[in-house]
CSV table of C-alpha atoms in Angstrom, one decimal:
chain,number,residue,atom,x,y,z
A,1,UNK,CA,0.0,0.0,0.0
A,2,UNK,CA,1.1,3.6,-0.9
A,3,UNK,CA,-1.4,5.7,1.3
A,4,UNK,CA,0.2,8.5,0.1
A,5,UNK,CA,-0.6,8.1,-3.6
A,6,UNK,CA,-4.0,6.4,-2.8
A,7,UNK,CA,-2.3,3.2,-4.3
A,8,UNK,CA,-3.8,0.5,-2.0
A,9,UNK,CA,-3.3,-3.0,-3.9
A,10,UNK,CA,0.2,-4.1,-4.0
A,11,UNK,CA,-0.6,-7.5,-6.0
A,12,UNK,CA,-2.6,-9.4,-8.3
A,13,UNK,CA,-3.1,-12.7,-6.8
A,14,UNK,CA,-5.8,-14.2,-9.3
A,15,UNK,CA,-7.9,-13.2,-12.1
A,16,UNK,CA,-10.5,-14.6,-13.8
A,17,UNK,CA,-12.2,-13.0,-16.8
A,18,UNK,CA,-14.4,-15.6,-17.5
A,19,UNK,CA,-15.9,-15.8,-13.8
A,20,UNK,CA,-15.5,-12.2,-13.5
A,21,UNK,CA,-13.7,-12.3,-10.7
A,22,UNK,CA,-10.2,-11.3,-8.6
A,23,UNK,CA,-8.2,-11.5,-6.1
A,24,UNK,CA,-5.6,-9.4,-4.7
A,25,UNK,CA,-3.5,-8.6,-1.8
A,26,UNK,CA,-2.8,-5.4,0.1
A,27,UNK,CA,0.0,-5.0,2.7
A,28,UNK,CA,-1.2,-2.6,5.2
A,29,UNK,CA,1.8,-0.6,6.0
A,30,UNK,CA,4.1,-0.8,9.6
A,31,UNK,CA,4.3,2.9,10.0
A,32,UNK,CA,2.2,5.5,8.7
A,33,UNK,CA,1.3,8.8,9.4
A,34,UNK,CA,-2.6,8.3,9.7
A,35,UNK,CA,-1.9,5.9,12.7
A,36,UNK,CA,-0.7,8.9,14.4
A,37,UNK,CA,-4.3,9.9,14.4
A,38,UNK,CA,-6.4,7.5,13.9
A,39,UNK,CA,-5.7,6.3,16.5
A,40,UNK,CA,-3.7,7.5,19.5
A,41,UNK,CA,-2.6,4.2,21.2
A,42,UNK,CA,-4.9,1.7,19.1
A,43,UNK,CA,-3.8,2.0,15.3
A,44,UNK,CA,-6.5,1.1,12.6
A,45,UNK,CA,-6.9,1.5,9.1
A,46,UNK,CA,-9.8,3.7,8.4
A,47,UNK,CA,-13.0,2.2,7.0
A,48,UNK,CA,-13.1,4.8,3.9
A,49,UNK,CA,-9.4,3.4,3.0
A,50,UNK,CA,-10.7,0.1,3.3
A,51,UNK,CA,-13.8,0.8,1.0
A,52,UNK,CA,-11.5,2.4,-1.3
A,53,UNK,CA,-9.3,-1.2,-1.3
A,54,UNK,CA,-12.2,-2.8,-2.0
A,55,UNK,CA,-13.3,0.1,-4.8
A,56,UNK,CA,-9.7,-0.3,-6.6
A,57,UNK,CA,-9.8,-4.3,-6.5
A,58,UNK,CA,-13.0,-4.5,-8.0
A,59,UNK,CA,-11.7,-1.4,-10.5
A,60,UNK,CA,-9.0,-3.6,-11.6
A,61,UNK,CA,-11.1,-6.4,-12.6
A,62,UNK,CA,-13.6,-3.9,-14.5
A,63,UNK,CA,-10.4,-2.5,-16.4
A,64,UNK,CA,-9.1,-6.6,-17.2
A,65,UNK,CA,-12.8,-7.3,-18.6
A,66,UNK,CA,-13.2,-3.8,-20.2
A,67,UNK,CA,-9.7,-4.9,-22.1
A,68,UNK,CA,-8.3,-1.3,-20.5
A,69,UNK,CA,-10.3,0.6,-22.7
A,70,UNK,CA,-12.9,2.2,-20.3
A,71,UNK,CA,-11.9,3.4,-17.0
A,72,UNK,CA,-14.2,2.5,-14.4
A,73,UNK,CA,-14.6,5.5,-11.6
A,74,UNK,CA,-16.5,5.2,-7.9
A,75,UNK,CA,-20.3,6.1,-8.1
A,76,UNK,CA,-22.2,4.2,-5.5
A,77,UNK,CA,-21.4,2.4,-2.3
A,78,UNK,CA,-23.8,0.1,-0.7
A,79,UNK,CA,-23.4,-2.1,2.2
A,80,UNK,CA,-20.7,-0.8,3.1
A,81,UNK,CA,-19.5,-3.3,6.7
A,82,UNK,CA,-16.4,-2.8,8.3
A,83,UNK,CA,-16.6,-6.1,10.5
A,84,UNK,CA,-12.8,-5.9,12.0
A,85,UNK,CA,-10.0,-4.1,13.3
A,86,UNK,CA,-7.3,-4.1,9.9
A,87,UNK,CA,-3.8,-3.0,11.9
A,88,UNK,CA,-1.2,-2.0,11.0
A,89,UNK,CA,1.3,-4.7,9.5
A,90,UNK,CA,-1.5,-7.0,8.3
A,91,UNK,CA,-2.0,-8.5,4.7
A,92,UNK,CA,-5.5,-7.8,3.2
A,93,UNK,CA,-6.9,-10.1,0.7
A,94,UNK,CA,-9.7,-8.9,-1.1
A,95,UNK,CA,-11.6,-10.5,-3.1
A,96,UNK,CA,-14.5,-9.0,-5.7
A,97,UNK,CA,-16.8,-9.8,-8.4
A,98,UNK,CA,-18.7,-8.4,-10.9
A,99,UNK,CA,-22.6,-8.4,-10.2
A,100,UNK,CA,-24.5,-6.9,-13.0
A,101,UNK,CA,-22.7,-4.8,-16.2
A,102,UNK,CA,-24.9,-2.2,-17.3
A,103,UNK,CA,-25.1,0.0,-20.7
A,104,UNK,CA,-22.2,2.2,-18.8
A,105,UNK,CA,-22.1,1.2,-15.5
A,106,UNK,CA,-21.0,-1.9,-13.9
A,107,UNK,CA,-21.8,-3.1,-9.9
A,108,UNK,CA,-19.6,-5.5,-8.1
A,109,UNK,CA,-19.5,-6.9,-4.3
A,110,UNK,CA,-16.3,-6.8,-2.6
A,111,UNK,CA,-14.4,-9.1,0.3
A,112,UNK,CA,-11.6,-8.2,3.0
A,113,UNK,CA,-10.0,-11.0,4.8
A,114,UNK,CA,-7.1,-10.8,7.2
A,115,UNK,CA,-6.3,-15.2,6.8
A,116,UNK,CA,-9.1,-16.1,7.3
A,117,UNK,CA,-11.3,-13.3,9.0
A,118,UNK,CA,-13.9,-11.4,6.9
A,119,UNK,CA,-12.9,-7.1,7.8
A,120,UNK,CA,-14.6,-5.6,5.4
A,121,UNK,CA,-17.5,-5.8,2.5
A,122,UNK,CA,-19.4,-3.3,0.1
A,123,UNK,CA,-21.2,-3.2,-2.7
A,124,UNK,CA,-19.9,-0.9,-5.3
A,125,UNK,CA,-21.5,0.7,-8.3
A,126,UNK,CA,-19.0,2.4,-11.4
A,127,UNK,CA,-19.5,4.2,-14.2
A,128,UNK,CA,-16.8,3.7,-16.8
A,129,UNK,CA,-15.9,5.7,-19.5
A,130,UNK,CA,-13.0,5.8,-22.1
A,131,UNK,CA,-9.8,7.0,-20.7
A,132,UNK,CA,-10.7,10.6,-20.3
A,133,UNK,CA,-6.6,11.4,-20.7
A,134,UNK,CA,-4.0,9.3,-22.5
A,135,UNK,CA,-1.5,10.3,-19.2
A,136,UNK,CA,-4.7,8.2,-17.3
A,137,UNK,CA,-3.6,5.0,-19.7
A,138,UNK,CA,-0.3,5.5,-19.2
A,139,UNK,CA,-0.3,5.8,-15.4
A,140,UNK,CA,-2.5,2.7,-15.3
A,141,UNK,CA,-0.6,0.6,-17.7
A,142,UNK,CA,2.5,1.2,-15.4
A,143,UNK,CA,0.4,0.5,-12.4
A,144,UNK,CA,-0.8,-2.6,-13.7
A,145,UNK,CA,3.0,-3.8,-14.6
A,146,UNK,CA,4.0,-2.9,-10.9
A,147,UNK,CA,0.7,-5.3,-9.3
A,148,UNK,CA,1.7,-8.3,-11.5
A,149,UNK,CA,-1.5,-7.6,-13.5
A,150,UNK,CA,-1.5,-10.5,-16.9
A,151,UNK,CA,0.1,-8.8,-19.6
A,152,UNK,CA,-2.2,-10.8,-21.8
A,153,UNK,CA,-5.3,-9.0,-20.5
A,154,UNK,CA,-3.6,-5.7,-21.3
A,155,UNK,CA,-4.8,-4.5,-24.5
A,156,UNK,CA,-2.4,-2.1,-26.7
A,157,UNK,CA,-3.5,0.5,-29.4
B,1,UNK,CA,-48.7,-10.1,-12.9
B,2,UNK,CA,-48.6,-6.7,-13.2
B,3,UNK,CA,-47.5,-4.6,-16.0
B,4,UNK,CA,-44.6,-3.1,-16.9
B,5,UNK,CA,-45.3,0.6,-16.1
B,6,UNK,CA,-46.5,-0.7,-12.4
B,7,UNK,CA,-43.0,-3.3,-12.2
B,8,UNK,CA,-40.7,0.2,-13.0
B,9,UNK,CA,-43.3,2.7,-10.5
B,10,UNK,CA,-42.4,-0.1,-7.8
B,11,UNK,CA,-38.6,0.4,-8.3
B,12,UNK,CA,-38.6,4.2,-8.5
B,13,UNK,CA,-40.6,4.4,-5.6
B,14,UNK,CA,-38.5,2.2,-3.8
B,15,UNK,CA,-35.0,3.2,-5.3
B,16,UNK,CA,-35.8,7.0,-4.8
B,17,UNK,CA,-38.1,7.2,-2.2
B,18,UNK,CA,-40.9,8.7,-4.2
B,19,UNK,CA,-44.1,8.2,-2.8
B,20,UNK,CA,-45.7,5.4,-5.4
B,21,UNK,CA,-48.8,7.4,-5.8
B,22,UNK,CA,-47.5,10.5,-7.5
B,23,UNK,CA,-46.1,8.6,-10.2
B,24,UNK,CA,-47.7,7.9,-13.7
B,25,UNK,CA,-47.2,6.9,-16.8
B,26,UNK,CA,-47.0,10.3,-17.8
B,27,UNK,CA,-44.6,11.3,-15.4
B,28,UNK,CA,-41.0,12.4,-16.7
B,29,UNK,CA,-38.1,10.4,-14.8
B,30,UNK,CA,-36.1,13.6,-15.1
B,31,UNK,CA,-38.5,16.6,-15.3
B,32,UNK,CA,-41.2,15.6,-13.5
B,33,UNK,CA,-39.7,12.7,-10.7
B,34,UNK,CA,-36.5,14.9,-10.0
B,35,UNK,CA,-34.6,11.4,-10.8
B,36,UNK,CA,-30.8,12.9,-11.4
B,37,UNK,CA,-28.3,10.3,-13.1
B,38,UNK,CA,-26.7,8.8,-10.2
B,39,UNK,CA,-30.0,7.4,-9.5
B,40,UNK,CA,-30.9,6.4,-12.6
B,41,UNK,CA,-28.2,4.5,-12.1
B,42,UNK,CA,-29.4,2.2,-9.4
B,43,UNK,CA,-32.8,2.2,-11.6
B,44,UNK,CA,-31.2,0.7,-14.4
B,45,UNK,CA,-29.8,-1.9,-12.3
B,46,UNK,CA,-32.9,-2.9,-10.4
B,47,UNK,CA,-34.7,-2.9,-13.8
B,48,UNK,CA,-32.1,-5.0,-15.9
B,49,UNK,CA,-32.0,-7.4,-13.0
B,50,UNK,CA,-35.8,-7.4,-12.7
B,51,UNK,CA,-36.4,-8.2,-16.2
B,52,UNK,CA,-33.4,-9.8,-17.4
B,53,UNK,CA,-32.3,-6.9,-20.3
B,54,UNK,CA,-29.5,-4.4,-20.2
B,55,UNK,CA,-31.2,-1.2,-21.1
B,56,UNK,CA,-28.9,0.8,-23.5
B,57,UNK,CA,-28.2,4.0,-21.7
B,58,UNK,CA,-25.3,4.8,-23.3
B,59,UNK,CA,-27.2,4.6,-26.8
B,60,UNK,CA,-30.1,6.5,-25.5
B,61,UNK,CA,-27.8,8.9,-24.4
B,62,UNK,CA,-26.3,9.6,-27.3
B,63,UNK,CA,-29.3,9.5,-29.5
B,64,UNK,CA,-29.8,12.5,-26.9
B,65,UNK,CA,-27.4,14.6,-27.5
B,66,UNK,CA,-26.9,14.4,-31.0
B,67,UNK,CA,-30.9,15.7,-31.3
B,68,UNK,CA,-31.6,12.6,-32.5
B,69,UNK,CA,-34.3,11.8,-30.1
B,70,UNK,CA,-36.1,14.0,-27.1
B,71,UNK,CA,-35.7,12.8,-23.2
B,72,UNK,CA,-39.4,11.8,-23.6
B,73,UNK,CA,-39.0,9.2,-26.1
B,74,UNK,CA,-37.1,7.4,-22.8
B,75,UNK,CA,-37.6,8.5,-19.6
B,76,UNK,CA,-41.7,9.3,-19.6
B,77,UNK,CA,-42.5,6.1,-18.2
B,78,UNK,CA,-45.0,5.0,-20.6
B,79,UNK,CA,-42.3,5.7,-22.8
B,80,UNK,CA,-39.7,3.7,-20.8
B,81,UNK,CA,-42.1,0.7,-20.6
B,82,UNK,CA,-42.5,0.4,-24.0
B,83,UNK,CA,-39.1,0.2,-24.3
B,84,UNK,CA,-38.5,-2.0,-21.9
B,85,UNK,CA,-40.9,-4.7,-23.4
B,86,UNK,CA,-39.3,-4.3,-27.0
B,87,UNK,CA,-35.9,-5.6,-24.9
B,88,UNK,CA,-38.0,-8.2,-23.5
B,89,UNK,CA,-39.3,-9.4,-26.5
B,90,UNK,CA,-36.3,-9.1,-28.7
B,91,UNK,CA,-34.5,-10.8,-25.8
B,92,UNK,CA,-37.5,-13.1,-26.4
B,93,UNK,CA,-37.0,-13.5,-30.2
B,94,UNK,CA,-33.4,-14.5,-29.8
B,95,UNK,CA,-31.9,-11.4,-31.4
B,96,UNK,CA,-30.2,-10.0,-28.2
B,97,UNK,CA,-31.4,-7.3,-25.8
């Protein structure tokens, strides 16, 4: 995780087109400034980073079955249950899948395990669009490279 | 069963908490409901999931914009039935929604 850059999956663990489905993993970081408050003496990560986890998982699945040429951004969370306490130093596994895809928009439900515990789960409406800037692409093709994402399922102009 | 307008009044009223009463088949999703595009949204899901079709937003959209056809033509909700059941019936007929 990257808190800082609001880069919050580290790796793709499994992706499936077909089932419309993913898996990835999220390192939650040792040391980070938003411990400091949130909070004093009992560190957590925040719910809203953890729906965003869940937000960016399912987005990378929407990107791998849109071929990367529609980026899919946040419109609608629902459901949203932050079950348990994600510390700091814990691996997140989140899992998501596609629900419905719609003329535009696209819903998914979402998953966070720490082993074997359920943290977190949302469901999560997108709109996608084409890539409103090529710079957009670019980031997200680099991104992709970095979180082991199937170079197969990358799609290139 | 009921029909079509009544299945969609039953999912705006319950999607946008409208009371069911005020809407009619002459009632404008946009104009008339206050329905903004975020909940459309939500309507469009309820309403492919409830009768199985994707309805073609980004087409009607378009066909919008480009003065090829007026908001009423989709989003009065006689309008939008009838729609909907030529989705259901081409669905139906095996050509695709």
């Amino acid at each position: 995780m990257q808190l800082e850059t609001f880069q919050l999956i580290d790796r793709i663990v499994d992706l499936n087109i077909g089932e419309k489905t993913i898996t990835v993993e999220a390192q939650v970081p040792e040391h980070n400034s938003i411990f400091e408050g949130h909070f004093p003496g009992f560190p957590i990560m925040p719910g809203v980073l953890l729906t965003e986890a869940m937000a960016q998982s399912s987005g990378w699945l929407l990107l791998g079955v849109m071929k990367f040429e529609r980026m899919p951004f946040l419109a609608m969370i629902k459901e949203a249950k932050m079950r348990g306490f994600v510390s700091p130093g814990q691996l997140l596994t989140i899992e998501a899948k596609i629900e419905h895809e719609g003329s535009g928009f696209a819903v998914t439900s979402a998953k966070g395990r720490v082993g074997t515990e359920l943290k977190c789960s949302a469901e999560l409406t997108f709109r996608h669009i084409a890539f409103p800037d090529p710079a957009l692409r670019v980031h997200m093709d680099a991104m992709a490279l970095k979180i082991g994402y199937p170079q197969e399922l990358i799609a290139h102009d | 069963m009921s029909s079509t307008f009544d299945q969609i009044a039953t999912i705006i009223a319950e999607t946008c908490d409208i009371p069911r009463d005020t809407i009619t088949p002459d009632s404008h999703a946009i104009d008339d409901l206050g329905i903004d595009s975020l909940d459309f949204l939500d309507i469009a899901f309820a309403i492919d999931k409830a009768f199985g079709i994707k309805l073609p937003l980004e087409k009607w959209t378009q066909e919008v914009n480009d003065g090829k056809a007026t908001t009423e033509q989709y989003f009065v909700l006689k309008n939008l039935a009838a729609r909907i059941d030529e989705l259901v019936a081409a669905k139906g007929a095996g050509t695709g929604a």
